[in-house]
Short mmCIF file of C-alpha atoms and ligand atoms in Angstrom, two decimals:
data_model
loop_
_atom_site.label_atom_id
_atom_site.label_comp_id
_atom_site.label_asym_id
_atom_site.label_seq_id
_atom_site.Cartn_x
_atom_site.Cartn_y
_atom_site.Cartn_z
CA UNK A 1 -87.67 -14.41 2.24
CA UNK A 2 -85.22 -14.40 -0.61
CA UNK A 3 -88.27 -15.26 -2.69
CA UNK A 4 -89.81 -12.52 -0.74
CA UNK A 5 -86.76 -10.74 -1.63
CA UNK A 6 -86.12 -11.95 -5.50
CA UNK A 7 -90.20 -11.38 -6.01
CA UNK A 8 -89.45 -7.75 -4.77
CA UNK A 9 -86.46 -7.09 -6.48
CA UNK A 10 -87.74 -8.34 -9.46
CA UNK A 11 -90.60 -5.71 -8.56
CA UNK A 12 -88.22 -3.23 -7.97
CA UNK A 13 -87.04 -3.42 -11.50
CA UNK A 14 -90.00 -3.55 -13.44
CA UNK A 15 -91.29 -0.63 -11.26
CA UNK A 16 -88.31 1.90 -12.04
CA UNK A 17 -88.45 0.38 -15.51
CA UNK A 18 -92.13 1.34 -15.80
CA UNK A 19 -91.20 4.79 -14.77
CA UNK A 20 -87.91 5.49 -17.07
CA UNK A 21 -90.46 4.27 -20.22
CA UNK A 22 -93.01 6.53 -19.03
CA UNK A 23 -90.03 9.64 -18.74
CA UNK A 24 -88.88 8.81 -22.16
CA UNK A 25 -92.38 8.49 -23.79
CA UNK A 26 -93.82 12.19 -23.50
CA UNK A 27 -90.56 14.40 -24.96
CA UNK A 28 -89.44 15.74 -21.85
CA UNK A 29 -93.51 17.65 -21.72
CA UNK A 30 -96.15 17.66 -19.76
CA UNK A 31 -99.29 16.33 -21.47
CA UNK A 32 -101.27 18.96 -19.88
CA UNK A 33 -104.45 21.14 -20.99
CA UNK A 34 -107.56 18.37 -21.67
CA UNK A 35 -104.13 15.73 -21.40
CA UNK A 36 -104.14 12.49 -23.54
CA UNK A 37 -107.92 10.86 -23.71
CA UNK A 38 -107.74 7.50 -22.42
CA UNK A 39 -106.49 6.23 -25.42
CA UNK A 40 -103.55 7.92 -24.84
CA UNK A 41 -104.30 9.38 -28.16
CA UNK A 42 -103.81 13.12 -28.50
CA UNK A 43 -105.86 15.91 -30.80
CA UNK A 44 -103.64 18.78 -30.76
CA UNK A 45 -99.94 18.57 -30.15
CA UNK A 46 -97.69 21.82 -28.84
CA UNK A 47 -94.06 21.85 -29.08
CA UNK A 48 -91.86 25.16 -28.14
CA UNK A 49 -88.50 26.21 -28.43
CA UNK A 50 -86.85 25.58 -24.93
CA UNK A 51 -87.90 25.67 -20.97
CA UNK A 52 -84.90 27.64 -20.20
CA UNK A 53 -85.99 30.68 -20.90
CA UNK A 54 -88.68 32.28 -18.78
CA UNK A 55 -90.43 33.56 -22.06
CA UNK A 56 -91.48 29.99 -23.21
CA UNK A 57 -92.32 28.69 -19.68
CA UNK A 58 -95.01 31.67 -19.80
CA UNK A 59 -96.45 30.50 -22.72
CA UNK A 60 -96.78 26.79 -21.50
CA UNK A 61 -98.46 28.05 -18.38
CA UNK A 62 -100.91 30.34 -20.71
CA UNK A 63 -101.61 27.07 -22.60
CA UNK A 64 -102.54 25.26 -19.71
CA UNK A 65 -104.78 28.09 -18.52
CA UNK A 66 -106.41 27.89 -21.92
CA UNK A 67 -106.61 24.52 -22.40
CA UNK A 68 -108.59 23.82 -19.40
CA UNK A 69 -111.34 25.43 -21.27
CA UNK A 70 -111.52 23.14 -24.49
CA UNK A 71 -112.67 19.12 -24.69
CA UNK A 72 -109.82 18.17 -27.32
CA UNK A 73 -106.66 16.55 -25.87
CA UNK A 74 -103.51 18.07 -26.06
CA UNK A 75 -99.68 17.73 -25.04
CA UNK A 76 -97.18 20.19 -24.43
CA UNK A 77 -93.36 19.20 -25.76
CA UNK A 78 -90.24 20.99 -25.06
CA UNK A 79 -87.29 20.59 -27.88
CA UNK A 80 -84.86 22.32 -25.58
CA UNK A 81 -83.00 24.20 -28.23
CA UNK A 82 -82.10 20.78 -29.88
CA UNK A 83 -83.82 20.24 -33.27
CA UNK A 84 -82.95 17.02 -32.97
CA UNK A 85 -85.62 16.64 -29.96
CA UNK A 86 -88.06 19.13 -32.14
CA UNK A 87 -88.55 16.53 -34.86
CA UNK A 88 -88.62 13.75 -31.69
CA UNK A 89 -91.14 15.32 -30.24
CA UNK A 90 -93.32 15.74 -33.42
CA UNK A 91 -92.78 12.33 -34.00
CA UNK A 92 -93.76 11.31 -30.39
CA UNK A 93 -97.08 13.72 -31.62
CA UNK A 94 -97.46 12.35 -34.66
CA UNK A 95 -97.59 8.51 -33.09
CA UNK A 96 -100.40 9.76 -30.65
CA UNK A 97 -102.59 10.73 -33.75
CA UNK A 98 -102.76 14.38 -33.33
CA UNK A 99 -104.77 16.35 -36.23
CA UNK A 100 -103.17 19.99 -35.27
CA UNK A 101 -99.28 20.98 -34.43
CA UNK A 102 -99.14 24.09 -32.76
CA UNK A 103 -95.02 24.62 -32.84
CA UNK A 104 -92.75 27.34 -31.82
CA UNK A 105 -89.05 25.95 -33.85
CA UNK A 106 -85.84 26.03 -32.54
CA UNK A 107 -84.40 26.76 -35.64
CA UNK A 108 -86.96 27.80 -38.57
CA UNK A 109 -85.06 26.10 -41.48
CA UNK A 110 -84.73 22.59 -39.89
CA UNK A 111 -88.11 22.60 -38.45
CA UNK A 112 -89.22 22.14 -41.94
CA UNK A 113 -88.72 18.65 -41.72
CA UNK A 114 -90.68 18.09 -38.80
CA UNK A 115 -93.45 20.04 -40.30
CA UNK A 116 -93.51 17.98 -43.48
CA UNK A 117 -93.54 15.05 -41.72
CA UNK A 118 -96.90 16.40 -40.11
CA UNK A 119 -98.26 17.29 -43.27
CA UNK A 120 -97.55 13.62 -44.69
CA UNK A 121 -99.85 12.56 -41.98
CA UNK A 122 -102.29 15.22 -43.15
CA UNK A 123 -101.70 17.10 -39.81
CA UNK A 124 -103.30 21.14 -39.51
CA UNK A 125 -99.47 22.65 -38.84
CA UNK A 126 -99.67 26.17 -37.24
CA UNK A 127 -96.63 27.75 -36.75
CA UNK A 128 -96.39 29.62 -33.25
CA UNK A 129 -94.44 33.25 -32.35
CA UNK A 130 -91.49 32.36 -34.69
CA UNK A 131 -92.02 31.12 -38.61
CA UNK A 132 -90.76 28.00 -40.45
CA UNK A 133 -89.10 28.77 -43.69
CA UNK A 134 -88.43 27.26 -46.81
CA UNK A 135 -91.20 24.59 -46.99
CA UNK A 136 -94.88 24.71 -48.32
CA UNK A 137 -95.78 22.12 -45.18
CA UNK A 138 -97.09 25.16 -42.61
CA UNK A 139 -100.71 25.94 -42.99
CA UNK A 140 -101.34 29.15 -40.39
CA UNK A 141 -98.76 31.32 -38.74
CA UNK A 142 -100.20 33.05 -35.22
CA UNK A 143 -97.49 35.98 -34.47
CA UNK A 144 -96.68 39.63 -32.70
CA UNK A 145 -95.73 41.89 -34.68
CA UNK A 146 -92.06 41.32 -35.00
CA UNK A 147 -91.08 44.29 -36.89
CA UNK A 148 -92.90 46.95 -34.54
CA UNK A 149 -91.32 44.96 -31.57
CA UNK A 150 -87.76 46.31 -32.99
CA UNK A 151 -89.08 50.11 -34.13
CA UNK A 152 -90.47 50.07 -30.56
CA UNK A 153 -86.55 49.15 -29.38
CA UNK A 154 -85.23 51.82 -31.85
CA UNK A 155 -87.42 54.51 -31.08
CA UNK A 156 -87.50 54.76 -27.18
CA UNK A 157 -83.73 54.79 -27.34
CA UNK A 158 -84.16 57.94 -30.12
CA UNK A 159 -86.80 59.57 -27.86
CA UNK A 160 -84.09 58.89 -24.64
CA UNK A 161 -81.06 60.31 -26.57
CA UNK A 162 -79.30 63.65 -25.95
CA UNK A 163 -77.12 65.53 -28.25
CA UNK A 164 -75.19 63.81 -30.58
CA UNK A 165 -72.38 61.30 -31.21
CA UNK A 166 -74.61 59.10 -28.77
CA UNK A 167 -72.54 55.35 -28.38
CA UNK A 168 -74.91 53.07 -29.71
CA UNK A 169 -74.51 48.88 -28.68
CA UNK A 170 -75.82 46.81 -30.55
CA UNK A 171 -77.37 43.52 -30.19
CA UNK A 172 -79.45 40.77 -31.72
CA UNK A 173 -80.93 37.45 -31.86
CA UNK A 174 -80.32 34.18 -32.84
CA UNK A 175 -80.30 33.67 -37.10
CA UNK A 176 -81.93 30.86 -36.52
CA UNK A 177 -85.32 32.42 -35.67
CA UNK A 178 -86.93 34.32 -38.33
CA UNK A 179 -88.09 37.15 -35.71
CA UNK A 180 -84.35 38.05 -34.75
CA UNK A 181 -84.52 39.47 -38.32
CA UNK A 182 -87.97 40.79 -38.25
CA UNK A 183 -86.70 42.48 -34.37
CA UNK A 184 -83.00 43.99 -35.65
CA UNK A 185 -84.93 44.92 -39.22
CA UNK A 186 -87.76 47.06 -37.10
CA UNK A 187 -84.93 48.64 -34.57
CA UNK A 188 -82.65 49.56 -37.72
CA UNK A 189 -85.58 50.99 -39.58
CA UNK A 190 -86.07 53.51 -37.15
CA UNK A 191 -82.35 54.37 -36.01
CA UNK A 192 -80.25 54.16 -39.54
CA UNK A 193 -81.45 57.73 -40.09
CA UNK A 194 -80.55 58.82 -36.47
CA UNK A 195 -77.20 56.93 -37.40
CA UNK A 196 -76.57 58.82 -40.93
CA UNK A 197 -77.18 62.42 -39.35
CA UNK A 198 -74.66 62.00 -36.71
CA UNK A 199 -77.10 61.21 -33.61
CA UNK A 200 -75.52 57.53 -32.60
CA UNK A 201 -72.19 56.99 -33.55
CA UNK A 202 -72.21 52.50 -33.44
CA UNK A 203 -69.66 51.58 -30.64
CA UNK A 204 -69.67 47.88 -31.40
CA UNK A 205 -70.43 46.59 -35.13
CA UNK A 206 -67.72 47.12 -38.10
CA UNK A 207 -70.73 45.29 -40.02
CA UNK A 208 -73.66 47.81 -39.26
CA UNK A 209 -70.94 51.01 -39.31
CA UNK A 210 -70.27 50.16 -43.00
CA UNK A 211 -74.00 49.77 -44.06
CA UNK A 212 -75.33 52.93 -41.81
CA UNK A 213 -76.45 54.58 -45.30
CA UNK A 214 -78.20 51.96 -46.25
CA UNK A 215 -82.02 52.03 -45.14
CA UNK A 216 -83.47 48.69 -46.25
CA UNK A 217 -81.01 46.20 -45.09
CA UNK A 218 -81.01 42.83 -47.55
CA UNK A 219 -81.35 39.58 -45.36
CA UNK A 220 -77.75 38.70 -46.62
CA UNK A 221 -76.80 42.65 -45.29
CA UNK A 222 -78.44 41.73 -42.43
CA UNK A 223 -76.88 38.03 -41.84
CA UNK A 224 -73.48 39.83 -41.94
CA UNK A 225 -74.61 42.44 -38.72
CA UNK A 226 -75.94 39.33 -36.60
CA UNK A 227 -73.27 37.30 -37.27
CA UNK A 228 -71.47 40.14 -35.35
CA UNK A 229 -74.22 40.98 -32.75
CA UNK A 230 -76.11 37.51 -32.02
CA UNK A 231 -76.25 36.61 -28.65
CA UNK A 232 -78.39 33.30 -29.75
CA UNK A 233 -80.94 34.47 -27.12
CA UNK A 234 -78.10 33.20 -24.47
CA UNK A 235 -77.83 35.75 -21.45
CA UNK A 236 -74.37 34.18 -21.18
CA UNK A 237 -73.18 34.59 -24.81
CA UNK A 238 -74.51 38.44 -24.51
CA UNK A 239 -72.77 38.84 -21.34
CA UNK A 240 -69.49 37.77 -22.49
CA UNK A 241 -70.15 39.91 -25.58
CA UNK A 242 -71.07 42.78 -23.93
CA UNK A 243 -67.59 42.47 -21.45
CA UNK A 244 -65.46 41.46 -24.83
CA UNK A 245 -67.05 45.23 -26.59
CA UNK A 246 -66.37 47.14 -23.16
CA UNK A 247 -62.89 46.11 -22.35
CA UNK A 248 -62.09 46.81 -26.62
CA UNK A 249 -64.01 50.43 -27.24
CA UNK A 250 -62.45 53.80 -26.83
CA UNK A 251 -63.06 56.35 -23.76
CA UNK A 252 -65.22 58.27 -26.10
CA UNK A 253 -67.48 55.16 -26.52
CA UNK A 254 -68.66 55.64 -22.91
CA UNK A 255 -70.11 57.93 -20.64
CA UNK A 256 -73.97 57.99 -21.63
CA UNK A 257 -74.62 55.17 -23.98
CA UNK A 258 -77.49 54.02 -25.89
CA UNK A 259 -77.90 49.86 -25.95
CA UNK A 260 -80.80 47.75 -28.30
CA UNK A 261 -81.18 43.97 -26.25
CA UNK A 262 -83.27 41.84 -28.44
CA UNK A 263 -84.65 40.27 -25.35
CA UNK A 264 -85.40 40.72 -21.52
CA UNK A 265 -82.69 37.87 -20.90
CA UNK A 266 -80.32 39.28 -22.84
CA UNK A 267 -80.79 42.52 -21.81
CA UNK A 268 -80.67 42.13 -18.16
CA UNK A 269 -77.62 40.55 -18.34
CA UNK A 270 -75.99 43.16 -20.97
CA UNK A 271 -77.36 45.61 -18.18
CA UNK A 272 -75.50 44.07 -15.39
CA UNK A 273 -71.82 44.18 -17.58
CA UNK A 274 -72.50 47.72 -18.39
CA UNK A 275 -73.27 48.81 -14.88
CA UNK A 276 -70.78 47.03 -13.22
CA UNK A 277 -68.55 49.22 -15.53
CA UNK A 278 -67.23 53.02 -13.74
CA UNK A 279 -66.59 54.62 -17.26
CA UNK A 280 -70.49 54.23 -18.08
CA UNK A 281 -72.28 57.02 -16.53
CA UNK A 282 -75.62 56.45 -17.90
CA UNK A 283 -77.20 53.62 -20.03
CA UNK A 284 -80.75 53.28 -21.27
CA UNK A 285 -81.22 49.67 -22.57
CA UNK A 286 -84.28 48.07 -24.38
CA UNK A 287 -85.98 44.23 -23.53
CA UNK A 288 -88.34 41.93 -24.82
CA UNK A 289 -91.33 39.71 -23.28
CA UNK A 290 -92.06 41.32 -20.37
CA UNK A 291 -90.47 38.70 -17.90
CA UNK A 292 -91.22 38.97 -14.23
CA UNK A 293 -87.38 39.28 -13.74
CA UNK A 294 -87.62 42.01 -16.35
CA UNK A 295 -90.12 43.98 -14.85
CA UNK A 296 -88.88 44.08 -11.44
CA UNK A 297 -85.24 45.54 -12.96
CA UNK A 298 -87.63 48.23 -15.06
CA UNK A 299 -88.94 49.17 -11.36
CA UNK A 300 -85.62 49.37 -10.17
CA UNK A 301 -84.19 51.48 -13.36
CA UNK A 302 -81.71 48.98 -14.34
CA UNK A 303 -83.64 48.17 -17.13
CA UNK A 304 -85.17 51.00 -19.33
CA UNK A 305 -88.04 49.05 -21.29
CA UNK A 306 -89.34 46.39 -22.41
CA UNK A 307 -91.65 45.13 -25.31
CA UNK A 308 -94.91 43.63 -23.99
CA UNK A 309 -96.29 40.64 -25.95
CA UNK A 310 -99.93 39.44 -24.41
CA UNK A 311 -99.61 35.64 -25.15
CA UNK A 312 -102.69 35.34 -23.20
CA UNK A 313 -103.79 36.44 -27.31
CA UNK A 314 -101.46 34.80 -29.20
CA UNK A 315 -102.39 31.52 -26.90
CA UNK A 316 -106.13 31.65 -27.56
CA UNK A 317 -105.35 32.54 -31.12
CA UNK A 318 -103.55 29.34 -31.64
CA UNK A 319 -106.24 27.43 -29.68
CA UNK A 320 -109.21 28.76 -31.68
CA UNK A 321 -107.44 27.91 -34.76
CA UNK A 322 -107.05 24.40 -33.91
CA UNK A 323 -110.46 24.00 -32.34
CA UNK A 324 -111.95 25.55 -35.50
CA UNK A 325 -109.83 22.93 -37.71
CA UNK A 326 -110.84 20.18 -35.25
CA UNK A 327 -114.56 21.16 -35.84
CA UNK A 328 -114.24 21.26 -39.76
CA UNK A 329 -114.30 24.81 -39.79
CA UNK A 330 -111.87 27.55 -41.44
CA UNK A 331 -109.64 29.91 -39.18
CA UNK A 332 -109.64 33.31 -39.29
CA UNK A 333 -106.22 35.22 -40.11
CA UNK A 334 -105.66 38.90 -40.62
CA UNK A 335 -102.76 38.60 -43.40
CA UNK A 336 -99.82 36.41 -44.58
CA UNK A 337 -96.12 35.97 -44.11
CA UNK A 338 -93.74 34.78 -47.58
CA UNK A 339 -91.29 32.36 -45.61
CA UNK A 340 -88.99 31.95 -48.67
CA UNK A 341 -91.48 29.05 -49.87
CA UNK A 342 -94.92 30.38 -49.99
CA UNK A 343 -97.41 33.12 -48.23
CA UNK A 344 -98.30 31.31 -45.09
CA UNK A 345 -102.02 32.56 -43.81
CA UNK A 346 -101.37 34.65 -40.70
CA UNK A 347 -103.20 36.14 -37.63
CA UNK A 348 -100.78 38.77 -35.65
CA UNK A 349 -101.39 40.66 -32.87
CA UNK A 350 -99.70 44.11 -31.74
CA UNK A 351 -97.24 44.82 -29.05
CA UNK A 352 -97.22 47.47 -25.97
CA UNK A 353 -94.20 49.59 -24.72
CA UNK A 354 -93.76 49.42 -21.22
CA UNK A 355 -91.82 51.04 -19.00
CA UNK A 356 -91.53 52.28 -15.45
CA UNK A 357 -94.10 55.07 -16.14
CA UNK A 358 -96.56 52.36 -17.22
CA UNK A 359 -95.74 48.91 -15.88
CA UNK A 360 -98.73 49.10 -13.20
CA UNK A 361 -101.63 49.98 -15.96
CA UNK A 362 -99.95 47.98 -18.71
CA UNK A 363 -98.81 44.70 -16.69
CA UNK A 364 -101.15 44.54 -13.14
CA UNK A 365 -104.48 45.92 -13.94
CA UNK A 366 -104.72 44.01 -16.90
CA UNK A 367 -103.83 40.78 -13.95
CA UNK A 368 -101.03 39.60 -16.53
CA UNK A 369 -99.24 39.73 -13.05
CA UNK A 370 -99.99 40.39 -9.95
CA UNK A 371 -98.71 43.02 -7.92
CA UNK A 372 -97.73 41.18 -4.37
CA UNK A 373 -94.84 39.58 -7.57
CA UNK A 374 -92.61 42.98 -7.46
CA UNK A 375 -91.26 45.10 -5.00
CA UNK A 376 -91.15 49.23 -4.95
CA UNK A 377 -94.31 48.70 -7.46
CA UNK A 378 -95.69 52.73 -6.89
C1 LIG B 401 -88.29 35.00 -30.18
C2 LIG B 401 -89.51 35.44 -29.45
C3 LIG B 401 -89.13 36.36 -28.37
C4 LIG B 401 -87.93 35.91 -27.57
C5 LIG B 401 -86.99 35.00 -28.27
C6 LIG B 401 -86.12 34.15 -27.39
O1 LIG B 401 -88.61 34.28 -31.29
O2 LIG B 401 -90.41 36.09 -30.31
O3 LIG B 401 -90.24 36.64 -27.59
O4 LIG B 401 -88.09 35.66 -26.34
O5 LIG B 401 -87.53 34.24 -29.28
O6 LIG B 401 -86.62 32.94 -27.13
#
């Protein structure tokens, strides 16, 4: 019996030992889409940002949905806002042979090491949604248009202003992604002017109040107003913000108020400090991504709007880049991006308002989502 019993315990071990090796081996991802050939050898590796945030656990399921289609293997890596894990999980990649890294960084600076590691191995890098700066080691760049993603922000909460001497929050970003600059530059592009001639009056930012004549904003100008405004894409860190700016502003920084969120996460919890508070009256806030939670607070007013990316299209793009790299072939791009190093080749794709007036055209009869997902959908 014992032997019985040693034999199985001895099974017991090698069993849960089995299984902790097999955890550790794949990066905390699923190797999903055509999944590692039997080799275990991969063609096309994917690594994004973080599954905590709804945004990036949209694009893994538009990946898979893609992926179905082609022959090549793939995996799919999560770096969980750790860099750390990002190069980890390019190295995991790297070790399975890929030929194409499709990645999303955590933090576009120190992906450049992962990304050079790649290229050492004469990997196809294509950077995904947010850019890697300061290194010649990315070869394609697939993207939204970052800057019209923040104009769009700025200008619905111009078109939904009355008067003047509007309170204007403001909010951005993490500096470590390249688009929080792209976003906050597009917003401020389109509001400075309704700043200078008295239509917003900034309720929040010392930063922004002292540059409001300036037009174009210099990434150091810029640096300053994040370091102010960040909410590192953290619903908690904007909350607390948003409670910290309430509790310190003046009566006459209330009442109807005007508020740019960077992101639906951030902005649905910005919404929820500023409506929980009985000197605000009104507040039309701005979003990001389109996220199902986002969408249903759009239905019920509580948020304003939010910026629609189709990564259905920036998914395919990305895939029909690295098939036609697999196959020998050149991709197609529509433009480049300087990321401090050199002009990275670039495809982009544009963005769509949405808002309640538009949600069911824009969002259900295009099937992004279906409708049975929200409730009060008219
Ligand atoms: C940005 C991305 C946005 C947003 C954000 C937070 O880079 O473009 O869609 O969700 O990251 O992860």
């Amino acid at each position: 019996m014992k032997t019985k019993g040693k034999k199985f315990t001895l099974f017991l071990v090698l069993m849960i030992f089995a299984l902790i090796t097999a955890a550790c081996s794949d990066g905390g991802g699923d190797s999903e889409g055509g999944g590692s050939s039997s080799n275990g050898q991969v063609d096309v590796g994917i690594v994004l940002p973080t599954k905590d945030e709804p945004r990036w656990v949209q694009d893994e399921q538009r990946f898979k949905d893609a992926l179905a289609e082609t022959d090549y293997s793939t995996e799919i890596l999560f770096s969980q806002g750790s860099s750390a894990k990002e190069k980890e999980n390019v190295d995991i990649l790297l070790n399975k042979g890929i030929k194409v890294l499709i990645i999303s960084p955590h933090d576009g600076a120190a992906a450049a090491a992962a990304v050079e590691s790649a290229k050492k191995d004469d990997v196809t890098v294509i950077a995904y949604d947010r850019l890697i700066t300061d290194t010649d080691a990315v070869d394609y760049y697939v993207t939204f248009d970052s800057l019209a993603v923040g104009a769009a922000q700025g200008q619905y909460l111009i078109d939904k202003a009355e008067g003047t001497g509007v309170p204007l929050y403001l909010y951005a970003g993490a500096s470590s992604d390249n688009n929080a600059f792209l976003f906050f530059q597009g917003a401020w592009s389109v509001l400075q002017p309704k700043i200078a001639d008295g239509t917003f009056k900034i309720a929040n930012s010392s930063e922004a109040e002292a540059l409001k004549d300036t037009a174009e904003l210099s990434r150091d100008q810029l640096s300053k107003i994040l370091g102010q405004v960040t909410t590192n894409w953290d619903p908690n860190e904007a909350k607390n913000k948003a409670q910290t700016h309430l509790t310190g502003v003046a009566a006459d920084m209330k009442g109807d108020v005007s508020i740019l969120a960077p992101n639906d996460g951030t902005a649905r919890a910005i919404a929820d400090v500023f409506s929980s508070d009985g000197d605000i009256t009104n507040y039309t806030i701005t979003g990001q991504d389109a996220e199902k939670a986002s969408i249903q607070y759009v239905i019920d007013e509580k948020q304003s709007m939010t910026v629609f990316k189709d990564v259905r299209t920036l998914v395919k793009d990305a895939i029909d880049m690295a098939v036609t790299v697999l196959d020998d072939g050149t991709p197609e791009t529509t433009g480049s991006y300087n990321n401090g190093t050199a002009d990275i080749k670039a495809k982009q794709t544009d963005v769509i308002v949405v808002d309640k007036e538009n949600v069911k055209q824009e969002l259900i009869d295009s099937e992004y989502y279906e409708a049975s997902e929200f409730t009060g959908l008219e």
